[in-house]
Coordinates of C-alpha atoms in Angstrom, one line a residue:
M9 CA 19.0 2.4 7.9
A10 CA 15.5 1.6 7.9
I11 CA 13.4 3.1 5.1
L12 CA 10.5 3.1 7.4
E13 CA 10.4 3.5 11.3
V14 CA 6.9 3.4 13.0
E15 CA 7.3 4.0 16.9
H16 CA 4.4 3.9 19.5
L17 CA 1.9 4.5 17.1
S18 CA -1.8 4.8 18.5
K19 CA -5.2 5.6 17.1
S20 CA -8.7 5.7 18.8
F21 CA -12.1 6.3 17.2
D22 CA -14.4 7.7 20.0
R23 CA -13.5 5.3 23.0
T24 CA -12.3 2.6 21.0
E25 CA -8.7 1.9 20.8
V26 CA -7.8 0.5 17.3
L27 CA -4.2 0.9 17.4
K28 CA -2.1 0.5 20.6
D29 CA 1.7 1.2 20.8
I30 CA 2.6 -0.2 17.3
T31 CA 6.3 -0.2 16.7
F32 CA 8.2 -1.5 13.8
S33 CA 10.7 -1.0 11.1
L34 CA 11.2 -1.8 7.4
E35 CA 14.3 -2.1 5.4
K36 CA 14.4 -1.2 1.7
G37 CA 13.6 -3.9 -0.8
Q38 CA 11.6 -6.0 2.3
V39 CA 8.2 -7.3 2.1
L40 CA 6.1 -7.0 5.3
S41 CA 3.1 -9.1 5.4
I42 CA 0.5 -7.9 8.1
I43 CA -2.0 -10.8 9.2
G44 CA -4.7 -11.0 11.7
S45 CA -8.4 -11.4 12.2
S46 CA -10.9 -8.7 11.0
G47 CA -11.1 -5.8 13.3
S48 CA -7.4 -6.3 14.6
G49 CA -6.4 -2.9 13.2
K50 CA -4.4 -3.8 10.1
T51 CA -6.4 -1.5 7.6
T52 CA -6.3 1.4 10.1
L53 CA -2.4 1.0 10.4
L54 CA -2.3 1.3 6.7
R55 CA -4.6 4.4 6.8
C56 CA -2.5 6.0 9.2
L57 CA 0.7 5.2 7.2
N58 CA -0.8 6.9 4.4
F59 CA -2.3 9.8 6.4
L60 CA -6.0 8.8 5.5
E61 CA -6.3 8.8 9.2
R62 CA -4.3 10.9 11.6
P63 CA -2.6 9.0 14.3
D64 CA -3.3 10.0 18.1
G65 CA 0.2 9.4 19.1
G66 CA 3.7 7.8 18.2
S67 CA 6.0 8.9 15.2
I68 CA 6.4 8.1 11.6
S69 CA 9.6 8.4 9.6
V70 CA 10.6 7.5 6.0
N71 CA 14.4 7.6 4.8
G72 CA 15.1 9.3 8.2
E73 CA 12.6 12.2 7.5
T74 CA 10.0 12.4 10.3
L75 CA 6.7 12.7 8.7
F76 CA 4.7 12.5 11.7
D77 CA 5.5 13.0 15.3
I78 CA 2.9 13.8 18.0
H79 CA 5.2 16.2 19.9
D80 CA 6.1 18.0 16.9
P81 CA 3.1 20.3 15.9
I82 CA 4.6 21.1 12.5
T83 CA 4.4 17.6 11.4
S84 CA 0.5 17.8 11.8
Q85 CA -0.2 20.6 9.4
E86 CA -2.6 19.9 6.6
G87 CA -0.7 21.6 4.2
E88 CA 2.0 18.9 4.5
I89 CA -0.2 15.9 4.1
R90 CA -0.4 15.3 0.4
K91 CA 3.4 15.6 0.2
K92 CA 3.7 13.0 3.0
R93 CA 1.4 10.7 1.0
L94 CA 3.9 10.5 -1.8
H95 CA 6.1 8.3 0.0
F96 CA 3.4 5.7 -0.2
G97 CA 1.4 4.1 -2.8
L98 CA -1.8 2.4 -1.6
V99 CA -3.7 -0.2 -3.5
F100 CA -7.2 -0.6 -2.1
Q101 CA -9.0 -3.8 -1.8
S102 CA -11.9 -2.2 -3.8
F103 CA -9.9 -0.6 -6.7
N104 CA -11.2 2.6 -6.3
L105 CA -10.8 3.5 -9.9
F106 CA -12.3 6.6 -11.7
P107 CA -15.0 4.9 -13.6
Q108 CA -15.2 7.8 -16.3
Y109 CA -11.7 7.4 -17.2
T110 CA -9.7 4.8 -19.2
A111 CA -7.0 2.6 -17.5
L112 CA -4.5 4.6 -19.1
K113 CA -6.1 7.9 -17.8
N114 CA -6.4 6.4 -14.3
V115 CA -2.5 5.8 -14.3
M116 CA -1.7 9.2 -15.6
L117 CA -4.2 11.4 -13.5
A118 CA -2.4 11.8 -10.1
K119 CA 1.2 12.7 -12.1
E120 CA -0.8 15.0 -14.5
L121 CA -2.2 16.9 -11.5
L122 CA 1.1 17.3 -9.8
A123 CA 2.8 18.4 -13.0
K124 CA 0.4 21.1 -13.2
E125 CA 1.7 22.6 -10.1
Q126 CA 5.4 23.0 -11.4
P127 CA 6.3 26.5 -12.5
D128 CA 7.6 25.2 -15.9
Y129 CA 4.4 23.3 -16.7
K130 CA 2.7 25.8 -19.2
Q131 CA 6.2 25.9 -21.0
H132 CA 6.7 22.1 -21.4
K133 CA 3.3 20.8 -21.4
K134 CA 3.4 18.6 -24.3
E135 CA 6.6 17.0 -23.4
I136 CA 5.6 16.4 -19.8
H137 CA 2.3 14.8 -21.1
E138 CA 4.2 12.7 -23.4
E139 CA 6.6 11.5 -20.7
I140 CA 3.8 10.7 -18.3
E141 CA 1.8 8.9 -21.0
K142 CA 5.0 6.9 -21.8
E143 CA 5.6 5.7 -18.2
A144 CA 2.0 5.0 -17.8
R145 CA 1.9 2.7 -20.8
R146 CA 5.2 1.0 -19.7
L147 CA 3.4 0.3 -16.3
L148 CA 0.3 -1.0 -17.8
T149 CA 2.3 -3.2 -20.2
Q150 CA 4.2 -4.4 -17.1
M151 CA 1.0 -5.3 -15.5
G152 CA 0.1 -7.6 -18.6
L153 CA -2.7 -4.9 -19.8
A154 CA -0.9 -3.6 -23.1
D155 CA -4.3 -4.2 -24.9
R156 CA -6.6 -3.0 -22.2
M157 CA -5.2 0.6 -21.8
E158 CA -8.3 2.5 -23.5
N159 CA -10.8 0.2 -21.8
Y160 CA -12.9 1.8 -18.9
P161 CA -13.2 0.1 -15.4
H162 CA -16.5 -1.6 -16.2
Q163 CA -15.1 -3.1 -19.3
L164 CA -12.3 -5.0 -17.1
S165 CA -12.3 -7.9 -14.8
G166 CA -11.8 -7.5 -11.1
G167 CA -8.0 -8.7 -11.4
Q168 CA -7.4 -6.3 -14.4
C169 CA -8.8 -3.5 -12.4
Q170 CA -6.6 -4.3 -9.5
R171 CA -3.5 -4.3 -11.9
V172 CA -4.5 -1.0 -13.0
A173 CA -4.6 0.2 -9.5
I174 CA -1.1 -1.6 -9.0
A175 CA 0.1 0.6 -11.8
R176 CA -1.5 3.7 -10.6
A177 CA 0.3 3.4 -7.4
L178 CA 3.6 2.6 -8.9
A179 CA 3.4 5.6 -11.2
L180 CA 4.4 8.3 -8.5
K181 CA 7.4 6.2 -7.7
P182 CA 6.6 5.8 -4.1
D183 CA 9.2 4.6 -1.5
I184 CA 6.8 2.0 0.0
L185 CA 3.9 0.1 -1.8
C186 CA 0.9 -0.8 0.4
F187 CA -1.8 -3.3 -0.4
D188 CA -5.0 -3.5 1.8
E189 CA -6.2 -6.9 1.2
P190 CA -5.5 -6.5 -2.6
T191 CA -7.4 -10.1 -3.4
S192 CA -10.5 -9.9 -1.1
A193 CA -12.8 -8.8 -3.7
L194 CA -11.6 -11.5 -6.4
D195 CA -12.5 -14.9 -7.2
P196 CA -9.5 -17.6 -7.1
E197 CA -8.5 -17.4 -10.6
L198 CA -8.3 -13.8 -10.6
T199 CA -6.4 -14.0 -7.2
G200 CA -3.8 -15.6 -8.8
E201 CA -3.3 -12.9 -11.6
V202 CA -2.8 -10.2 -8.8
L203 CA -0.5 -12.2 -6.4
K204 CA 1.6 -13.1 -9.4
V205 CA 2.2 -9.3 -10.1
I206 CA 3.0 -8.8 -6.3
Q207 CA 5.4 -11.7 -6.3
S208 CA 7.0 -10.1 -9.5
L209 CA 7.5 -6.7 -7.5
A210 CA 9.0 -8.5 -4.6
D211 CA 11.4 -10.3 -7.0
Q212 CA 12.3 -6.7 -8.2
E213 CA 12.9 -5.8 -4.4
T214 CA 10.0 -3.4 -4.4
T215 CA 9.7 -2.2 -0.6
M216 CA 5.9 -3.3 0.2
I217 CA 3.5 -3.6 3.0
I218 CA 0.8 -6.3 2.3
V219 CA -2.3 -6.7 4.4
T220 CA -3.5 -10.2 3.8
H221 CA -5.5 -13.3 4.6
E222 CA -3.5 -15.2 1.8
M223 CA -1.4 -17.1 4.3
A224 CA 0.5 -19.4 1.9
F225 CA 1.3 -16.4 -0.1
A226 CA 2.4 -14.3 2.8
R227 CA 4.8 -17.2 4.0
D228 CA 6.2 -17.3 0.5
V229 CA 6.6 -13.7 -0.3
S230 CA 7.6 -12.0 3.0
S231 CA 10.9 -11.0 4.6
Q232 CA 9.0 -10.5 7.8
V233 CA 5.5 -10.9 9.4
I234 CA 3.5 -9.1 11.8
F235 CA 0.6 -10.8 13.5
M236 CA -2.1 -8.2 15.0
D237 CA -4.8 -8.9 17.7
G238 CA -6.7 -6.3 19.2
G239 CA -5.0 -3.4 17.8
C240 CA -1.7 -4.7 19.1
I241 CA 1.3 -6.4 17.3
L242 CA 1.1 -9.6 19.2
E243 CA 3.8 -11.3 17.2
Q244 CA 6.3 -10.4 14.8
G245 CA 9.4 -12.2 12.9
T246 CA 10.5 -14.0 9.8
P247 CA 7.9 -16.1 8.1
E248 CA 9.6 -19.2 9.5
E249 CA 9.5 -17.9 13.0
V250 CA 5.6 -16.6 12.8
F251 CA 4.0 -19.5 10.7
E252 CA 6.3 -22.5 11.6
N253 CA 7.2 -21.6 15.2
P254 CA 4.5 -19.1 16.6
K255 CA 5.1 -18.2 20.4
E256 CA 1.8 -16.7 21.3
E257 CA -1.1 -18.8 21.7
R258 CA -3.5 -16.3 19.8
T259 CA -1.2 -16.6 17.0
K260 CA -1.4 -20.3 16.9
Q261 CA -4.9 -20.4 17.3
F262 CA -5.3 -17.9 14.3
L263 CA -3.1 -19.7 12.1
S264 CA -4.7 -23.2 12.8
R265 CA -7.9 -22.0 10.9
F266 CA -5.8 -22.0 7.6
T267 CA -3.9 -25.4 8.4
N268 CA -7.1 -27.3 9.5
G269 CA -9.5 -26.5 6.8

């Protein structure tokens, strides 16, 4: 069974349709890359999946659980949104770290806030905090930042900040890790650092959705690829099908910009 099922998702801002009848599914351990021109709806799709935007239509299910269905008012209740977001970890293109906190604290923060809501928190506060810190240190070490845990964001490079952001997203053990143009704010050298981390996560069969303009990377890392244009999924398939034998003329035109200089 698919870990993620998206059916007929739509979203408009004022009179502009940004997403039109988006339907796809994702299996556990797969990597889905979403490509397309700026303004094609890629980021809005991720924001709808993470409930940072409310879709206008369609449905979203994770592990067979319906998180959103336009025909079921209960799934639109505000009180459930934070719980739904726990299924997804989102890595923003501009890091979005808290500047007043160290790398370690940035990774620990969300889990600490959730822990405080548990009925036994006060009774086991020390042990809970120690376990959260231990896991945060493990993740930052995995990201190659063992010697940077006590640094603040302004003391880190862009690539290091993005690796902290990845560790933070992983800390809550999401079902699906989502990346919104994770290298767009980085120079080529730092881009390589972040792509290496994402490749490592793919090798560990982490389920991921990646919005990217790194075509060579998308071709190498993906299980499947979606090409979006004008708010629609114009083409989807394996990397070989989309990159090597695209069917749609618009897909061919888009990809030619990356192969012809």
